[in-house]
Coordinates of C-alpha atoms in Angstrom, one line a residue:
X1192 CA 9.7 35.9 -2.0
X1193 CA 10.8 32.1 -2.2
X1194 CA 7.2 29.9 -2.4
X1195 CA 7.3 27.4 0.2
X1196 CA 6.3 23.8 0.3
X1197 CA 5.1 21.5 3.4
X1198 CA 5.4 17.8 3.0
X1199 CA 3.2 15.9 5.1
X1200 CA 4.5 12.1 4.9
X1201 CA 2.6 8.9 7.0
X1202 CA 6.6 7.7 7.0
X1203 CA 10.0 9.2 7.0
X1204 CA 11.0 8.4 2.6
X1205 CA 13.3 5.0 2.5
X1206 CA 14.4 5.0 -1.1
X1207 CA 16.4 1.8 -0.6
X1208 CA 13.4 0.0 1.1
X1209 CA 10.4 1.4 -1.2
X1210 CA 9.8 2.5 -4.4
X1211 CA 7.4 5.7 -3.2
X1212 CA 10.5 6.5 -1.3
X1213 CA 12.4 7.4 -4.5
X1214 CA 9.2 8.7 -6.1
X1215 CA 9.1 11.2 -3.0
X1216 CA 12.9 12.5 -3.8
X1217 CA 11.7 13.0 -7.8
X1218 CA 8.8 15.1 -6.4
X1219 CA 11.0 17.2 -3.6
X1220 CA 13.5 17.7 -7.1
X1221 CA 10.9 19.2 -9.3
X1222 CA 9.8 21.2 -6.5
X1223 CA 13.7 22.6 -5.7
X1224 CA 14.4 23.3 -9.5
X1225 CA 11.3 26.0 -9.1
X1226 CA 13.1 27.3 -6.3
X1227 CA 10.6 26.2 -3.3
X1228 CA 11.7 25.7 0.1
X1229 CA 10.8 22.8 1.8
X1230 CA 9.8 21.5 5.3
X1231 CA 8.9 17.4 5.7
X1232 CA 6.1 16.6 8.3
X1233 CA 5.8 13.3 9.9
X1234 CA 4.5 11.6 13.0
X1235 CA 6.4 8.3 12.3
X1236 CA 9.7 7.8 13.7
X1237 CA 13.1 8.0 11.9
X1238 CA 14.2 4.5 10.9
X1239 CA 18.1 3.6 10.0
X1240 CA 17.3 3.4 6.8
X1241 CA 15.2 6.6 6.7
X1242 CA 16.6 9.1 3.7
X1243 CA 18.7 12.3 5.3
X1244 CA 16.4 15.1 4.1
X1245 CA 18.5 17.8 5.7
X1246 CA 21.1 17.1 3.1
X1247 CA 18.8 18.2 0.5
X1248 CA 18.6 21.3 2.9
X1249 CA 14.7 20.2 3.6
X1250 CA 13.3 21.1 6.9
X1251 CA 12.3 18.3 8.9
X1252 CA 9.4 18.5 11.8
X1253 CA 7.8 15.9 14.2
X1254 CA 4.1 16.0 14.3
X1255 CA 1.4 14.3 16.2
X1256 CA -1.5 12.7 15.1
X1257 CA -4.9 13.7 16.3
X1258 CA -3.3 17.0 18.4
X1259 CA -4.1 20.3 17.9
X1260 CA -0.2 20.7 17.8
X1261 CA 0.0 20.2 14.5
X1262 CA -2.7 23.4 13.3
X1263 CA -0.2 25.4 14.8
X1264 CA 2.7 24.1 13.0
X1265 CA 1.1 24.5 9.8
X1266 CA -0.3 28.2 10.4
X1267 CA 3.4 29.1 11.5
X1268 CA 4.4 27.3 8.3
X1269 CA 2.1 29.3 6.0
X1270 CA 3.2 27.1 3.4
X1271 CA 2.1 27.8 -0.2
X1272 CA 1.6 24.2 -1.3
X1273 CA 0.7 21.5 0.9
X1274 CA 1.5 17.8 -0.5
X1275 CA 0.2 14.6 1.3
X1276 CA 1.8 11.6 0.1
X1277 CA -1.3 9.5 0.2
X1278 CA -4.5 9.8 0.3
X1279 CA -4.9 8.5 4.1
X1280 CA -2.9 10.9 4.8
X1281 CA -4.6 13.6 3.8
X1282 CA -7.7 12.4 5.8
X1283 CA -6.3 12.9 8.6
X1284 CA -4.8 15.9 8.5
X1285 CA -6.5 17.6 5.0
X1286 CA -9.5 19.3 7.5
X1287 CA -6.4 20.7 9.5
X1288 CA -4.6 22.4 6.7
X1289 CA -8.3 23.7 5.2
X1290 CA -8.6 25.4 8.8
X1291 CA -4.9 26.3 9.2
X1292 CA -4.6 27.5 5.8
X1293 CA -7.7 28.0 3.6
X1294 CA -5.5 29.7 0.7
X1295 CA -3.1 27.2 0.8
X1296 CA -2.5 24.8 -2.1
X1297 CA -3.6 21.1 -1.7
X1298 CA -1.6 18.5 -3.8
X1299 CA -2.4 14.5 -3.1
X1300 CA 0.6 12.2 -4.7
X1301 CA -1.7 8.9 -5.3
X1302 CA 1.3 7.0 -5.4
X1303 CA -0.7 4.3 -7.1
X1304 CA -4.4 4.2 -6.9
X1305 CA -5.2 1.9 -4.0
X1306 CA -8.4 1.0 -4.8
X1307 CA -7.6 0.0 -8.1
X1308 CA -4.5 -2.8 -6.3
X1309 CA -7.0 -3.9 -3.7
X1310 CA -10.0 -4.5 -6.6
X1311 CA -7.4 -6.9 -8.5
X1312 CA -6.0 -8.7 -5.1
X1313 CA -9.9 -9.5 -3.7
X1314 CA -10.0 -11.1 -7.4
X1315 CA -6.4 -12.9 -7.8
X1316 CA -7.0 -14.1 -4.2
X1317 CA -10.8 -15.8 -5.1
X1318 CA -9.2 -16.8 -8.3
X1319 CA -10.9 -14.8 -11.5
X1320 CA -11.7 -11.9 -13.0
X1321 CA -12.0 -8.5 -12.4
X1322 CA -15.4 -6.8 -11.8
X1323 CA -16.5 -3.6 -11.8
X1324 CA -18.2 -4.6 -8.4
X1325 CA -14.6 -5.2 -7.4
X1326 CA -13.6 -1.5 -7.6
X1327 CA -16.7 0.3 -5.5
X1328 CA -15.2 -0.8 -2.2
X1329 CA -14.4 1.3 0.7
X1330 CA -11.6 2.5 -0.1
X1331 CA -12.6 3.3 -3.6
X1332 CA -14.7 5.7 -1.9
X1333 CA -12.1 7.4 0.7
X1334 CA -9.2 7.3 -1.8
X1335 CA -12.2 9.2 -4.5
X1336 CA -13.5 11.6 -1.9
X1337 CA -9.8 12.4 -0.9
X1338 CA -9.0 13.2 -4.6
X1339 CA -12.0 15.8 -5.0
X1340 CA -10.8 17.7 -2.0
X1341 CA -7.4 18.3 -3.0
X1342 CA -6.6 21.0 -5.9
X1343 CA -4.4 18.8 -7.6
X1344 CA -3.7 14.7 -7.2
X1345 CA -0.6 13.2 -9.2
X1346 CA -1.8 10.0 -10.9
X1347 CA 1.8 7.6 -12.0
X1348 CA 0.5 6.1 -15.0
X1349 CA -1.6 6.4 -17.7
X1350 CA -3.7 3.7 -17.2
X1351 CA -4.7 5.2 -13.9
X1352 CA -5.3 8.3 -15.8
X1353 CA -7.9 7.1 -17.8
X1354 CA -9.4 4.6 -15.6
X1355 CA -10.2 7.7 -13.1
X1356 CA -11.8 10.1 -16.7
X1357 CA -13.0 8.0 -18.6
X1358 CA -14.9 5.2 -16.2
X1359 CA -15.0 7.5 -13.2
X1360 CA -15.7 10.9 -15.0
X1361 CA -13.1 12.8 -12.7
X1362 CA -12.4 16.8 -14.1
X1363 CA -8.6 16.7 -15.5
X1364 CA -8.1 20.1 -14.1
X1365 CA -7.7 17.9 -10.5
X1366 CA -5.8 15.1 -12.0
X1367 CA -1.5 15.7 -13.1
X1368 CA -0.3 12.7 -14.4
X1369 CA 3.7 12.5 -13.5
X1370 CA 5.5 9.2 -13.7
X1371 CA 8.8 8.3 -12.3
X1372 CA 11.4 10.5 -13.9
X1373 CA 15.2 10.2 -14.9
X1374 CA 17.3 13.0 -15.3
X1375 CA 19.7 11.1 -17.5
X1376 CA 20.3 7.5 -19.0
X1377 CA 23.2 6.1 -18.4
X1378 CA 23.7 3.4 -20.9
X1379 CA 27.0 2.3 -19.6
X1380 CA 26.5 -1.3 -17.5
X1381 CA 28.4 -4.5 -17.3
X1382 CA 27.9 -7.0 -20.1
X1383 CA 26.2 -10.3 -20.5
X1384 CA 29.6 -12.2 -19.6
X1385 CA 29.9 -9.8 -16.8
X1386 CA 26.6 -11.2 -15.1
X1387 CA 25.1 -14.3 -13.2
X1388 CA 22.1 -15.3 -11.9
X1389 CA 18.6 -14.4 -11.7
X1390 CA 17.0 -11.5 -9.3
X1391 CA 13.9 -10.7 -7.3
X1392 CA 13.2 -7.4 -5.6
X1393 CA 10.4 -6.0 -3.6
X1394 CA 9.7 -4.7 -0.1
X1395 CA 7.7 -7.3 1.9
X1396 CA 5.4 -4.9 3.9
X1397 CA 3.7 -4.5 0.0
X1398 CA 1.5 -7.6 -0.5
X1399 CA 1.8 -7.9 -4.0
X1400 CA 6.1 -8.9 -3.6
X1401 CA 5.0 -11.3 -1.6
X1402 CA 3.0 -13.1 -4.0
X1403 CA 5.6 -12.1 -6.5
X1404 CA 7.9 -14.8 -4.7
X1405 CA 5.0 -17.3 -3.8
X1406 CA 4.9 -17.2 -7.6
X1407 CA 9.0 -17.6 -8.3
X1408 CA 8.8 -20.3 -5.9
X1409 CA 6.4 -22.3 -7.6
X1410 CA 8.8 -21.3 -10.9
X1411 CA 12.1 -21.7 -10.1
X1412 CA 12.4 -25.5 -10.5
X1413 CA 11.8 -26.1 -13.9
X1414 CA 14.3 -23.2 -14.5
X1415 CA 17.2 -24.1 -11.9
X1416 CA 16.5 -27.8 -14.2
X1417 CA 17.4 -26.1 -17.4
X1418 CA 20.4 -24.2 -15.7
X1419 CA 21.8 -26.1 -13.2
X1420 CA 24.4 -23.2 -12.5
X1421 CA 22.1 -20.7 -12.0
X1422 CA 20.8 -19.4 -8.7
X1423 CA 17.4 -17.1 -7.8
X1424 CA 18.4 -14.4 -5.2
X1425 CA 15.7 -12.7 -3.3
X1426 CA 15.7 -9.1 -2.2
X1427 CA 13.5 -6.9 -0.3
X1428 CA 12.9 -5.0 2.8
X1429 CA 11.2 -6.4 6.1
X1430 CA 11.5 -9.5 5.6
X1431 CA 9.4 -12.1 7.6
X1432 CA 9.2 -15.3 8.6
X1433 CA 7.5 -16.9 5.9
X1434 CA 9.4 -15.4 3.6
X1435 CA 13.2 -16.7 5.5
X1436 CA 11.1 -20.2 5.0
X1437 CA 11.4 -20.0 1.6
X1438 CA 14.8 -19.9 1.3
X1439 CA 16.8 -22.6 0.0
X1440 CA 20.3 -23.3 -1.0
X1441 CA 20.1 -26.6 -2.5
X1442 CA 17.5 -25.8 -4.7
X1443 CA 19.7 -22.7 -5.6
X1444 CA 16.1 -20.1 -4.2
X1445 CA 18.5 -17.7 -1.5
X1446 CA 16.5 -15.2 0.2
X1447 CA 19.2 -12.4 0.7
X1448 CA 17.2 -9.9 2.8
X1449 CA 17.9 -6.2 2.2
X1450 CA 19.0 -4.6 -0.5
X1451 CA 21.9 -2.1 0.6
X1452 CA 22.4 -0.5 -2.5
X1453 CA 20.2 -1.4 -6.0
X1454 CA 22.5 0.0 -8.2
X1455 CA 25.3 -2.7 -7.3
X1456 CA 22.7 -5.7 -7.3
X1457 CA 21.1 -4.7 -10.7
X1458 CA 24.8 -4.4 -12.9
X1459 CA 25.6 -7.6 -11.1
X1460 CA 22.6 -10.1 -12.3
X1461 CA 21.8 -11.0 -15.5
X1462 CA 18.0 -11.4 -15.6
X1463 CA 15.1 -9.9 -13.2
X1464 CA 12.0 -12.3 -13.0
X1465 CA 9.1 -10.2 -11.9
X1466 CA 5.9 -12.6 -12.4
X1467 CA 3.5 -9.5 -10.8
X1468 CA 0.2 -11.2 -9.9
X1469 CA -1.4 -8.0 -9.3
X1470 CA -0.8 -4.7 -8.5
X1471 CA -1.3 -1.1 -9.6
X1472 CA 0.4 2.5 -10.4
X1473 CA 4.1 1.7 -11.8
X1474 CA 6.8 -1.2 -10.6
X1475 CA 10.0 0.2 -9.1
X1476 CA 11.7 -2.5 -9.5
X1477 CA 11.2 -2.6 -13.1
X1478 CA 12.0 0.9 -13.9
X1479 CA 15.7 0.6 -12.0
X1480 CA 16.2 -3.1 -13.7
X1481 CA 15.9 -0.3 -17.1
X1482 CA 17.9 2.4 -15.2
X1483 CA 21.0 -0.4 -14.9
X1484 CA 20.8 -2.3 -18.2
X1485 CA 18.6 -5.4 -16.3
X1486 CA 16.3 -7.1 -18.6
X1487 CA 13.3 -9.0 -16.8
X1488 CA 10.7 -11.5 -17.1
X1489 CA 7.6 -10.4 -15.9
X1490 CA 3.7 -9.8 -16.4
X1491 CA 1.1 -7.6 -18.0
X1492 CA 0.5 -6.2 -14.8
X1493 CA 4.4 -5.4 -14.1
X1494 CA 4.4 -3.6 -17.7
X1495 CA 1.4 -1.7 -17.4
X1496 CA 1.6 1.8 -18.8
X1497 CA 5.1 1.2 -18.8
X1498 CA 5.9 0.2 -22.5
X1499 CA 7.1 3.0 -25.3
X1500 CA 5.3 1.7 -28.6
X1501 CA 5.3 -1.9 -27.7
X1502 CA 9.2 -2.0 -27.0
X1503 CA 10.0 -3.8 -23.3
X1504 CA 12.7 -4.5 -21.6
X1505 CA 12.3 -8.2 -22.0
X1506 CA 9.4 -10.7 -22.0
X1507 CA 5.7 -10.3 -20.9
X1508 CA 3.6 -13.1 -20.4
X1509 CA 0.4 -14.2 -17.7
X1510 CA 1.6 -18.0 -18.7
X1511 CA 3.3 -20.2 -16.2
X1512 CA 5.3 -22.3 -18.9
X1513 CA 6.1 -19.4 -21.1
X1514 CA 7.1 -17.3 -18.4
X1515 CA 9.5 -20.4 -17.4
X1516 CA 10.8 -20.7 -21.3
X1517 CA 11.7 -17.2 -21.3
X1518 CA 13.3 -17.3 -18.4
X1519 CA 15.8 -19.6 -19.9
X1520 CA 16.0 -17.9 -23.4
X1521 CA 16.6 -14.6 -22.2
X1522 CA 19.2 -16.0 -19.6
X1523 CA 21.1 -18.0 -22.0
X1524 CA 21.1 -15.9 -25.4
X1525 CA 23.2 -13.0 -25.7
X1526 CA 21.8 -11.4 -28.3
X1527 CA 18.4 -11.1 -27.0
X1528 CA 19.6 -10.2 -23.6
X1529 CA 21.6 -7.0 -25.7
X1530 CA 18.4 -6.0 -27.8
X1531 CA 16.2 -6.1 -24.7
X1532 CA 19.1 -4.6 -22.6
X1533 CA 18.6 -1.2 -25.4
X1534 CA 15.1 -1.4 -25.4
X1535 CA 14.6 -0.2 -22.1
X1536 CA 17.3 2.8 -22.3
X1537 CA 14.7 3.8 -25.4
X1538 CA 11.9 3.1 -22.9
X1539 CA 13.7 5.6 -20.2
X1540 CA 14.7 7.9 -22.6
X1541 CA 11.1 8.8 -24.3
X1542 CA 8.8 8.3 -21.8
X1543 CA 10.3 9.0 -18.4
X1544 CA 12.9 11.8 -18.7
X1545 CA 12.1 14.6 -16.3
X1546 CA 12.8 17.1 -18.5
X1547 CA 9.4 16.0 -20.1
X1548 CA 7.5 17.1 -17.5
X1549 CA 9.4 19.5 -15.3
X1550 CA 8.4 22.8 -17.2
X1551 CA 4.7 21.9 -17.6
X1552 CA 4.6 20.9 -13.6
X1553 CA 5.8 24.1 -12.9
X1554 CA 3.0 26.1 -15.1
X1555 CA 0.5 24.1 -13.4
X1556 CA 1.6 24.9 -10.0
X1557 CA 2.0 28.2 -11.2
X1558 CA -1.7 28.3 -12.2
X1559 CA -3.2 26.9 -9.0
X1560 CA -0.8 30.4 -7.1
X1561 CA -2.3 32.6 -9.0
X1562 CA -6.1 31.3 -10.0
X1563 CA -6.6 29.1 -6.8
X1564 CA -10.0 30.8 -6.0
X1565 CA -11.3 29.8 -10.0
X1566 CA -9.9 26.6 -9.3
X1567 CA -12.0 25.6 -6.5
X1568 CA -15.3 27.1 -7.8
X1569 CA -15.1 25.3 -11.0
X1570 CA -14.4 22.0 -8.5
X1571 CA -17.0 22.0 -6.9
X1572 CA -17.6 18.6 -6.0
X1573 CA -14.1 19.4 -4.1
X1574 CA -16.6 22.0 -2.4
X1575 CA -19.2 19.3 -1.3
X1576 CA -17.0 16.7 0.2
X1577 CA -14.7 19.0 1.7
X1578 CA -17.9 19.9 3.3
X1579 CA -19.3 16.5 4.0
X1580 CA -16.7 13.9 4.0
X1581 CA -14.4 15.7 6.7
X1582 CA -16.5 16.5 9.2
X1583 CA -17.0 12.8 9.9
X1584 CA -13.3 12.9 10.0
X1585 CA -12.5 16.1 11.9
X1586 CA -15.1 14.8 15.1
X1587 CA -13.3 11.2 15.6
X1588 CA -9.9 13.3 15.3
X1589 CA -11.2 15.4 18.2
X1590 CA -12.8 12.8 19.9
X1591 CA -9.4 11.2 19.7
X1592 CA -7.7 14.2 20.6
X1593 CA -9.6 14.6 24.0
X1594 CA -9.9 11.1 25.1
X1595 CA -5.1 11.4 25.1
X1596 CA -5.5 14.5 27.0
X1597 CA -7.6 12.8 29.7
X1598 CA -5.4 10.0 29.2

């Protein structure tokens, strides 16, 4: 009998607007190659640039928020896995599925570890250094709590792996760490000659690409100064006002909006400048500028648990002037620009290859089917919050549930 998996997305996936848009596909792929079928949840509504499920032959299904509706959608389901693509929303509908479907299999993709980007933007923002004080915030505690109810959570990088082990003690049985993935690297881009200009990229709802370009804007000068013919060209989704401000064709800074298709923009620029101020999980934007031969200029924080044995894709540096120097080097040197270009098709090729983690997915899926009930008793702080934590959660969602009807 074919297993079946139930998404259950807070948005409709946009892989040209987001990067946990395309990370949603990579996990709906692993899922198809062991033959599940799927059926996408979501109460948000379809955008333009919202990503055609059906042609992946993925059910799709409206649900509402705080409505009863939706625990008899999920019992008709029966799914065998459940996956919530973040931990808020599996708060709101995690006691749902636990009273829908007690035997069903609860998977949480982190997508990055919230707490962990709102620690480091509370200390970039008051200008200093991370404290440990900075991670025990609310969140920390929701996004924690969320993690120990669900049978399996999907950390994207190593770093986040062992910051959640080794400083937060959390059981690996409940952790999986998969990255982004590539099927294949295609190593066959347009050449240094072939290219102009700098590139930026990042959707503007995520507060850290808006920083990104505060920081390009307080860059871009001394660079333009250097090379005159050059030109910064801003991308991302949603953008706002204050961004549109920045824009400037004199000083060669053009904010260019949406990005229809990434593939054409990254073989078409020479260098990505990604000066990261903070941030967690992995950067999108630098994995594709390695997918399409792009070599960047960016931070420790853009590199993090990103690197193959110290190689990069380019430079990495925290300092305004180098960041500025290298810029220029890696713009105007062609050799450089070539070495860099072949460091990050190594990169893709050893660490990110799905093939490196498709089969041992699947035998830990395979585990949770068929030991779900050891599972659980060997978590059982899982046990307590599901418990605790939910109810709290479960009596607002009612609350909220009967206040609409009388509405």
């Amino acid at each position: 009998m074919q297993k079946h998996l139930a998404i259950i997305g807070t948005v409709w996936p946009e892989p040209t607007s987001t990067a946990a848009g395309s990370r949603m596909l990579q996990i709906i792929d692993l899922f198809q190659k062991q033959n599940f079928k799927i059926t996408f949840l979501c109460s948000a509504s379809k955008t333009d640039y919202s990503y055609n499920l059906e042609n992946l032959n993925i059910e799709t299904t409206s649900i509402e928020l705080n409505s009863e509706s939706f625990n008899k959608q999920i019992d008709k389901l029966e799914p065998d896995v459940v996956l919530y693509d973040r931990f808020m929303t599996e708060e709101q509908y995690g006691w749902r599925v636990a009273e829908a479907c007690p035997n069903t299999i609860t998977i949480l993709d982190t997508e990055d570890l919230h707490f962990l980007r709102k620690a480091r933007e509370i200390a970039f923002k008051q200008n200093r250094e991370l404290t440990f004080e900075d991670y025990i915030s609310d969140v920390f505690k929701r996004e924690l709590a969320s993690i120990y109810r669900c049978d399996l959570s999907l950390i994207i990088s190593e770093y986040e792996m062992e910051l959640l082990t080794k400083t937060f003690k959390v059981d690996t049985a409940i952790l999986y760490y998969l990255p982004f993935l590539i099927d294949d690297v295609n190593t066959i881009h347009p050449n240094f000659s072939e290219r102009k200009h700098f590139v930026s990229i990042g959707n503007f709802f995520h507060e850290p690409n808006w920083q990104t370009v505060l920081q390009l804007k307080k860059l871009w000068k001394p660079i333009k100064k250097e090379l005159p013919e050059a030109e910064l060209h801003i991308y991302g989704a949603y953008t706002s006002d204050k961004v549109n401000q920045l824009h400037n064709a004199k000083e060669g800074f053009i904010v260019k909006g949406r990005a229809n298709d990434v593939s054409e923009i990254f073989t078409t620029y020479k260098v990505l400048l990604a000066p990261i101020p903070f941030g967690a999980g992995l950067k999108g934007k630098l994995f594709e500028s390695m997918q399409y031969g792009l070599p960047n200029v960016t931070s420790t924080t853009g590199v993090e648990a990103m690197q193959f044995e110290n190689l990069w894709n380019g430079y990495i540096t925290n300092d305004e002037k180098e960041f500025i120097d290298k810029a220029i080097l890696l713009y105007a040197n062609e050799n450089l620009w070539n070495e860099y270009q072949q460091d990050g098709y190594t990169i893709l090729d050893k660490k990110f290859k799905t093939f490196l983690f498709q089969n041992e997915f699947s035998k830990k899926v395979d585990y949770l089917l068929n030991n779900l009930k050891k599972h659980r008793q060997q978590n059982f702080l899982g046990q307590v919050f599901q418990h605790q934590s939910l109810q709290s959660t479960k009596f607002m969602s009612k609350w909220i549930e009967l206040k609409n009807l009388k509405n």
